[in-house]
GROMACS .gro file of C-alpha atoms in nm:
model
  344
    1UNK     CA    1   2.536   0.945   0.342
    2UNK     CA    2   2.272   0.693   0.368
    3UNK     CA    3   2.109   0.659   0.004
    4UNK     CA    4   2.213   0.658  -0.309
    5UNK     CA    5   2.052   0.792  -0.604
    6UNK     CA    6   2.028   0.815  -0.952
    7UNK     CA    7   1.856   1.011  -1.216
    8UNK     CA    8   1.675   0.897  -1.539
    9UNK     CA    9   1.588   1.107  -1.855
   10UNK     CA   10   1.364   0.929  -2.113
   11UNK     CA   11   1.374   1.111  -2.500
   12UNK     CA   12   1.214   1.453  -2.588
   13UNK     CA   13   0.842   1.248  -2.713
   14UNK     CA   14   0.696   1.457  -2.987
   15UNK     CA   15   0.337   1.312  -2.928
   16UNK     CA   16   0.264   1.331  -2.586
   17UNK     CA   17   0.539   1.690  -2.597
   18UNK     CA   18   0.661   1.547  -2.335
   19UNK     CA   19   1.006   1.409  -2.198
   20UNK     CA   20   1.012   1.238  -1.830
   21UNK     CA   21   1.267   1.242  -1.563
   22UNK     CA   22   1.304   1.041  -1.265
   23UNK     CA   23   1.550   1.032  -0.932
   24UNK     CA   24   1.534   0.707  -0.809
   25UNK     CA   25   1.678   0.646  -0.451
   26UNK     CA   26   1.833   0.332  -0.237
   27UNK     CA   27   1.789   0.373   0.153
   28UNK     CA   28   2.076   0.191   0.378
   29UNK     CA   29   1.923  -0.027   0.576
   30UNK     CA   30   1.573  -0.034   0.427
   31UNK     CA   31   1.402  -0.230   0.154
   32UNK     CA   32   1.215   0.180   0.045
   33UNK     CA   33   1.290   0.309  -0.287
   34UNK     CA   34   1.250   0.669  -0.359
   35UNK     CA   35   1.069   0.783  -0.680
   36UNK     CA   36   1.089   1.139  -0.796
   37UNK     CA   37   0.885   1.182  -1.163
   38UNK     CA   38   0.925   1.487  -1.282
   39UNK     CA   39   0.823   1.527  -1.694
   40UNK     CA   40   0.849   1.843  -1.885
   41UNK     CA   41   0.664   1.988  -2.115
   42UNK     CA   42   0.790   2.045  -2.411
   43UNK     CA   43   0.561   2.146  -2.667
   44UNK     CA   44   0.522   2.494  -2.744
   45UNK     CA   45   0.180   2.474  -2.625
   46UNK     CA   46  -0.040   2.345  -2.320
   47UNK     CA   47  -0.019   1.970  -2.205
   48UNK     CA   48  -0.241   1.839  -1.934
   49UNK     CA   49  -0.097   1.511  -1.823
   50UNK     CA   50  -0.073   1.257  -1.521
   51UNK     CA   51   0.196   1.116  -1.397
   52UNK     CA   52   0.167   0.702  -1.468
   53UNK     CA   53   0.335   0.442  -1.196
   54UNK     CA   54   0.336   0.064  -1.285
   55UNK     CA   55   0.464  -0.218  -1.166
   56UNK     CA   56   0.456  -0.613  -1.326
   57UNK     CA   57   0.461  -0.870  -1.114
   58UNK     CA   58   0.479  -1.218  -1.271
   59UNK     CA   59   0.202  -1.411  -1.134
   60UNK     CA   60   0.294  -1.760  -1.239
   61UNK     CA   61   0.333  -2.018  -1.006
   62UNK     CA   62   0.715  -2.064  -0.889
   63UNK     CA   63   0.745  -2.385  -1.017
   64UNK     CA   64   0.587  -2.268  -1.381
   65UNK     CA   65   0.298  -2.486  -1.379
   66UNK     CA   66   0.052  -2.216  -1.422
   67UNK     CA   67  -0.128  -1.856  -1.279
   68UNK     CA   68  -0.028  -1.838  -0.944
   69UNK     CA   69  -0.454  -1.760  -0.736
   70UNK     CA   70  -0.236  -1.626  -0.504
   71UNK     CA   71  -0.143  -1.365  -0.605
   72UNK     CA   72  -0.342  -1.057  -0.466
   73UNK     CA   73  -0.370  -0.739  -0.419
   74UNK     CA   74  -0.521  -0.487  -0.151
   75UNK     CA   75  -0.583  -0.155  -0.149
   76UNK     CA   76  -0.863   0.103   0.099
   77UNK     CA   77  -1.154   0.174  -0.094
   78UNK     CA   78  -1.332   0.541  -0.037
   79UNK     CA   79  -1.546   0.512   0.111
   80UNK     CA   80  -1.708   0.854  -0.023
   81UNK     CA   81  -1.633   0.688  -0.388
   82UNK     CA   82  -1.720   0.857  -0.656
   83UNK     CA   83  -1.802   0.544  -0.819
   84UNK     CA   84  -2.153   0.374  -0.701
   85UNK     CA   85  -1.884   0.002  -0.617
   86UNK     CA   86  -1.622   0.160  -0.503
   87UNK     CA   87  -1.471   0.109  -0.781
   88UNK     CA   88  -1.505   0.142  -1.144
   89UNK     CA   89  -1.441  -0.122  -1.465
   90UNK     CA   90  -1.242  -0.023  -1.732
   91UNK     CA   91  -1.187  -0.310  -1.896
   92UNK     CA   92  -1.302  -0.673  -1.935
   93UNK     CA   93  -1.621  -0.814  -1.767
   94UNK     CA   94  -1.823  -0.670  -1.487
   95UNK     CA   95  -1.825  -0.860  -1.245
   96UNK     CA   96  -1.479  -1.054  -1.323
   97UNK     CA   97  -1.443  -1.238  -0.967
   98UNK     CA   98  -1.021  -1.148  -0.957
   99UNK     CA   99  -1.210  -0.816  -0.821
  100UNK     CA  100  -1.350  -0.882  -0.448
  101UNK     CA  101  -1.417  -0.505  -0.290
  102UNK     CA  102  -1.454  -0.701   0.096
  103UNK     CA  103  -1.730  -0.412   0.276
  104UNK     CA  104  -1.675  -0.505   0.627
  105UNK     CA  105  -1.278  -0.487   0.566
  106UNK     CA  106  -1.289  -0.158   0.334
  107UNK     CA  107  -1.070  -0.258   0.127
  108UNK     CA  108  -1.043  -0.394  -0.240
  109UNK     CA  109  -0.963  -0.694  -0.289
  110UNK     CA  110  -0.717  -0.834  -0.659
  111UNK     CA  111  -0.685  -1.214  -0.667
  112UNK     CA  112  -0.478  -1.274  -0.980
  113UNK     CA  113  -0.703  -1.578  -1.175
  114UNK     CA  114  -0.588  -1.546  -1.533
  115UNK     CA  115  -0.908  -1.332  -1.687
  116UNK     CA  116  -0.826  -1.007  -1.806
  117UNK     CA  117  -1.000  -0.689  -1.692
  118UNK     CA  118  -0.846  -0.362  -1.574
  119UNK     CA  119  -0.967  -0.180  -1.233
  120UNK     CA  120  -0.953   0.147  -1.087
  121UNK     CA  121  -1.012   0.333  -0.715
  122UNK     CA  122  -1.021   0.637  -0.569
  123UNK     CA  123  -0.832   0.551  -0.282
  124UNK     CA  124  -0.745   0.791  -0.104
  125UNK     CA  125  -0.519   0.607   0.247
  126UNK     CA  126  -0.206   0.650  -0.033
  127UNK     CA  127  -0.117   0.276  -0.053
  128UNK     CA  128  -0.130  -0.061  -0.197
  129UNK     CA  129   0.017  -0.436  -0.151
  130UNK     CA  130   0.069  -0.705  -0.353
  131UNK     CA  131   0.136  -1.036  -0.144
  132UNK     CA  132   0.254  -1.344  -0.299
  133UNK     CA  133   0.098  -1.602  -0.131
  134UNK     CA  134   0.340  -1.822  -0.190
  135UNK     CA  135   0.616  -1.657  -0.037
  136UNK     CA  136   0.530  -1.441   0.168
  137UNK     CA  137   0.637  -1.135   0.009
  138UNK     CA  138   0.477  -0.807   0.060
  139UNK     CA  139   0.526  -0.531  -0.265
  140UNK     CA  140   0.391  -0.203  -0.161
  141UNK     CA  141   0.318   0.136  -0.349
  142UNK     CA  142   0.252   0.413  -0.144
  143UNK     CA  143   0.176   0.767  -0.217
  144UNK     CA  144  -0.008   1.098  -0.180
  145UNK     CA  145  -0.360   1.172  -0.263
  146UNK     CA  146  -0.464   1.478  -0.325
  147UNK     CA  147  -0.894   1.544  -0.270
  148UNK     CA  148  -1.034   1.781  -0.494
  149UNK     CA  149  -0.751   1.724  -0.814
  150UNK     CA  150  -0.847   1.537  -1.126
  151UNK     CA  151  -0.694   1.206  -1.145
  152UNK     CA  152  -0.649   0.998  -1.535
  153UNK     CA  153  -0.968   0.751  -1.539
  154UNK     CA  154  -1.072   0.932  -1.190
  155UNK     CA  155  -0.829   0.682  -1.048
  156UNK     CA  156  -0.517   0.689  -0.803
  157UNK     CA  157  -0.467   0.298  -0.787
  158UNK     CA  158  -0.526   0.101  -1.146
  159UNK     CA  159  -0.494  -0.292  -1.131
  160UNK     CA  160  -0.439  -0.475  -1.494
  161UNK     CA  161  -0.460  -0.829  -1.481
  162UNK     CA  162  -0.341  -1.021  -1.764
  163UNK     CA  163  -0.604  -1.377  -1.881
  164UNK     CA  164  -0.840  -1.489  -2.065
  165UNK     CA  165  -1.123  -1.332  -2.223
  166UNK     CA  166  -1.249  -1.063  -2.402
  167UNK     CA  167  -1.156  -0.675  -2.322
  168UNK     CA  168  -1.263  -0.359  -2.576
  169UNK     CA  169  -0.970  -0.158  -2.702
  170UNK     CA  170  -0.927   0.088  -3.023
  171UNK     CA  171  -1.295   0.066  -3.108
  172UNK     CA  172  -1.266  -0.325  -3.152
  173UNK     CA  173  -1.365  -0.611  -2.967
  174UNK     CA  174  -1.032  -0.789  -2.825
  175UNK     CA  175  -1.086  -1.191  -2.796
  176UNK     CA  176  -0.732  -1.268  -2.559
  177UNK     CA  177  -0.519  -1.539  -2.637
  178UNK     CA  178  -0.550  -1.885  -2.417
  179UNK     CA  179  -0.175  -2.003  -2.475
  180UNK     CA  180   0.025  -1.834  -2.151
  181UNK     CA  181   0.311  -1.790  -2.410
  182UNK     CA  182   0.116  -1.560  -2.643
  183UNK     CA  183  -0.026  -1.386  -2.297
  184UNK     CA  184   0.202  -1.410  -1.995
  185UNK     CA  185   0.136  -1.418  -1.599
  186UNK     CA  186   0.116  -1.014  -1.529
  187UNK     CA  187  -0.012  -0.908  -1.282
  188UNK     CA  188  -0.026  -0.449  -1.273
  189UNK     CA  189  -0.011  -0.281  -0.945
  190UNK     CA  190  -0.021   0.107  -1.069
  191UNK     CA  191  -0.031   0.418  -0.886
  192UNK     CA  192  -0.063   0.802  -1.111
  193UNK     CA  193  -0.086   1.131  -1.022
  194UNK     CA  194  -0.345   1.375  -1.063
  195UNK     CA  195  -0.338   1.567  -1.408
  196UNK     CA  196  -0.123   1.933  -1.399
  197UNK     CA  197  -0.191   2.114  -1.635
  198UNK     CA  198   0.130   2.227  -1.814
  199UNK     CA  199   0.213   2.529  -1.972
  200UNK     CA  200   0.521   2.540  -2.222
  201UNK     CA  201   0.923   2.508  -2.086
  202UNK     CA  202   0.662   2.407  -1.732
  203UNK     CA  203   0.762   2.113  -1.520
  204UNK     CA  204   0.557   1.891  -1.255
  205UNK     CA  205   0.667   1.621  -1.030
  206UNK     CA  206   0.518   1.352  -0.806
  207UNK     CA  207   0.692   1.135  -0.581
  208UNK     CA  208   0.609   0.810  -0.439
  209UNK     CA  209   0.784   0.518  -0.258
  210UNK     CA  210   0.808   0.128  -0.330
  211UNK     CA  211   0.895  -0.125   0.029
  212UNK     CA  212   0.907  -0.460   0.072
  213UNK     CA  213   0.847  -0.714   0.337
  214UNK     CA  214   0.683  -1.017   0.436
  215UNK     CA  215   0.449  -1.209   0.573
  216UNK     CA  216   0.501  -1.490   0.626
  217UNK     CA  217   0.248  -1.690   0.355
  218UNK     CA  218  -0.156  -1.662   0.195
  219UNK     CA  219  -0.263  -1.351   0.455
  220UNK     CA  220  -0.428  -1.036   0.325
  221UNK     CA  221  -0.267  -0.678   0.394
  222UNK     CA  222  -0.583  -0.507   0.633
  223UNK     CA  223  -0.269  -0.163   0.710
  224UNK     CA  224   0.012  -0.016   0.595
  225UNK     CA  225   0.219   0.257   0.688
  226UNK     CA  226   0.626   0.343   0.640
  227UNK     CA  227   0.699   0.095   0.941
  228UNK     CA  228   0.559  -0.165   0.764
  229UNK     CA  229   0.213  -0.363   0.717
  230UNK     CA  230  -0.067  -0.543   0.925
  231UNK     CA  231  -0.201  -0.862   0.832
  232UNK     CA  232  -0.312  -0.944   1.174
  233UNK     CA  233  -0.413  -0.615   1.358
  234UNK     CA  234  -0.267  -0.611   1.686
  235UNK     CA  235  -0.497  -0.715   2.013
  236UNK     CA  236  -0.403  -0.670   2.338
  237UNK     CA  237  -0.530  -0.841   2.652
  238UNK     CA  238  -0.520  -0.807   3.032
  239UNK     CA  239  -0.438  -1.196   3.075
  240UNK     CA  240  -0.321  -1.263   3.471
  241UNK     CA  241  -0.181  -0.947   3.538
  242UNK     CA  242   0.004  -0.934   3.207
  243UNK     CA  243  -0.076  -0.780   2.851
  244UNK     CA  244  -0.100  -1.098   2.628
  245UNK     CA  245   0.006  -0.914   2.325
  246UNK     CA  246  -0.091  -1.068   1.964
  247UNK     CA  247  -0.059  -0.992   1.614
  248UNK     CA  248   0.079  -1.047   1.284
  249UNK     CA  249   0.321  -0.797   1.024
  250UNK     CA  250   0.579  -0.698   0.776
  251UNK     CA  251   0.893  -0.450   0.874
  252UNK     CA  252   1.070  -0.274   0.611
  253UNK     CA  253   1.308  -0.233   0.776
  254UNK     CA  254   1.557  -0.446   0.993
  255UNK     CA  255   1.544  -0.375   1.379
  256UNK     CA  256   1.359  -0.435   1.690
  257UNK     CA  257   1.046  -0.381   1.870
  258UNK     CA  258   0.941  -0.207   2.187
  259UNK     CA  259   0.579  -0.214   2.328
  260UNK     CA  260   0.441   0.130   2.406
  261UNK     CA  261   0.167   0.113   2.708
  262UNK     CA  262  -0.031   0.513   2.719
  263UNK     CA  263  -0.319   0.534   3.028
  264UNK     CA  264  -0.632   0.640   2.912
  265UNK     CA  265  -0.509   1.018   2.834
  266UNK     CA  266  -0.320   0.894   2.607
  267UNK     CA  267   0.020   0.968   2.804
  268UNK     CA  268   0.280   0.713   2.735
  269UNK     CA  269   0.327   0.488   3.134
  270UNK     CA  270   0.621   0.211   3.035
  271UNK     CA  271   0.807   0.115   2.749
  272UNK     CA  272   0.917  -0.236   2.739
  273UNK     CA  273   1.216  -0.368   2.456
  274UNK     CA  274   1.037  -0.663   2.380
  275UNK     CA  275   1.320  -1.004   2.280
  276UNK     CA  276   1.280  -0.941   1.895
  277UNK     CA  277   1.511  -0.902   1.613
  278UNK     CA  278   1.265  -0.832   1.311
  279UNK     CA  279   1.347  -0.788   0.933
  280UNK     CA  280   1.242  -0.747   0.606
  281UNK     CA  281   1.278  -1.113   0.537
  282UNK     CA  282   1.116  -1.270   0.820
  283UNK     CA  283   0.757  -1.201   0.948
  284UNK     CA  284   0.691  -1.009   1.280
  285UNK     CA  285   0.429  -1.307   1.491
  286UNK     CA  286   0.362  -1.174   1.773
  287UNK     CA  287   0.173  -1.396   2.026
  288UNK     CA  288   0.346  -1.321   2.390
  289UNK     CA  289   0.269  -1.222   2.799
  290UNK     CA  290   0.444  -0.894   2.870
  291UNK     CA  291   0.417  -0.745   3.283
  292UNK     CA  292   0.221  -0.435   3.176
  293UNK     CA  293   0.139  -0.087   3.408
  294UNK     CA  294  -0.155  -0.172   3.648
  295UNK     CA  295  -0.330   0.155   3.476
  296UNK     CA  296  -0.261   0.109   3.112
  297UNK     CA  297  -0.498   0.161   2.880
  298UNK     CA  298  -0.357   0.079   2.545
  299UNK     CA  299  -0.062  -0.022   2.349
  300UNK     CA  300   0.142   0.055   2.014
  301UNK     CA  301   0.422  -0.097   1.933
  302UNK     CA  302   0.724   0.067   1.731
  303UNK     CA  303   0.898  -0.073   1.514
  304UNK     CA  304   1.328   0.021   1.705
  305UNK     CA  305   1.570   0.005   1.357
  306UNK     CA  306   1.981  -0.076   1.425
  307UNK     CA  307   2.074   0.246   1.529
  308UNK     CA  308   1.888   0.302   1.811
  309UNK     CA  309   1.590   0.525   1.683
  310UNK     CA  310   1.264   0.478   1.665
  311UNK     CA  311   1.143   0.398   1.324
  312UNK     CA  312   0.837   0.452   1.352
  313UNK     CA  313   0.487   0.316   1.482
  314UNK     CA  314   0.408  -0.036   1.320
  315UNK     CA  315   0.029  -0.116   1.578
  316UNK     CA  316  -0.186   0.007   1.808
  317UNK     CA  317  -0.458  -0.148   2.021
  318UNK     CA  318  -0.693  -0.067   2.340
  319UNK     CA  319  -0.663  -0.324   2.621
  320UNK     CA  320  -0.917  -0.536   2.675
  321UNK     CA  321  -1.053  -0.789   2.937
  322UNK     CA  322  -1.204  -0.806   3.253
  323UNK     CA  323  -0.915  -0.612   3.446
  324UNK     CA  324  -0.927  -0.331   3.201
  325UNK     CA  325  -1.321  -0.312   3.260
  326UNK     CA  326  -1.331  -0.286   3.636
  327UNK     CA  327  -1.005  -0.096   3.587
  328UNK     CA  328  -1.253   0.165   3.362
  329UNK     CA  329  -1.634   0.183   3.494
  330UNK     CA  330  -1.685   0.510   3.305
  331UNK     CA  331  -1.625   0.572   2.955
  332UNK     CA  332  -1.222   0.682   2.931
  333UNK     CA  333  -1.186   1.054   2.837
  334UNK     CA  334  -1.079   1.072   2.446
  335UNK     CA  335  -1.298   1.332   2.268
  336UNK     CA  336  -1.177   1.629   2.358
  337UNK     CA  337  -0.781   1.492   2.332
  338UNK     CA  338  -0.551   1.767   2.142
  339UNK     CA  339  -0.515   1.601   1.780
  340UNK     CA  340  -0.181   1.459   1.695
  341UNK     CA  341   0.015   1.623   1.387
  342UNK     CA  342   0.204   1.320   1.159
  343UNK     CA  343   0.388   1.422   0.908
  344UNK     CA  344   0.543   1.145   0.620
   0.00000   0.00000   0.00000
């Protein structure tokens, strides 16, 4: 109940010694699609492989007039990356302008410019988001990063961009066609599992999820959860005795939004249902002033599903402004707060 599933099984590949199967699940009332990908060693000797899940996205403009420079992607960089620049150039020019690390935000920004290239990132955050800025449509892939394990190309996330230019592959230099009919506008977003060492007959399963949302145009994705994406972080300021909440988000399921206010110790002091209906088909653009308890020090947005139950947290922010400063003349007691457990 509430979900539909199908199992897909490949033929037995003698070259790799692997047979694949995937269980694909669709969930009622959500854009979530989950994948349980399993590879089985059908050979008579050990095999070492990783699972490679990639999507090919249309990098052309909606009117067919050329490539779409508003097709972009964001993925968190690893602050302890094994790569000196935070990513590795696998194919194409080292200075390809399509790949733009944003150190201030800690994100890799990829912009489709129809220049061929491929990069890999050892991203630990477990998400990558691709946005069509023409429509605001967002495609998200989520996975669990496993630190300490070896990954193909040393990467948990990779991007391949079709385009003009030259790459070195198959022991030769290859010049890519300038004809879009031969070299179409394709933007690939890829996530990878760690390597698995399989004895004959052994299997390995790796799980990942897809989600969809809309952020209303050409905006970045700076954060992501199981609930939605953040394009403009939540801000909360005291104004004339009220809390003004601002931000831009995309949600993965329809419902409503609840603002939960907490005091300086992190204890909830008020929950306020906002008069908003949200949908994955539309951006959630928040700019509203609401009544808040005087001892509130922070606020978080919670998505309430169509069933009336909390689906998850969307964003959180401290309350700022002169009233907050007057109310809290000394540092808040956060340093010894008990750790919280989070489940994916």
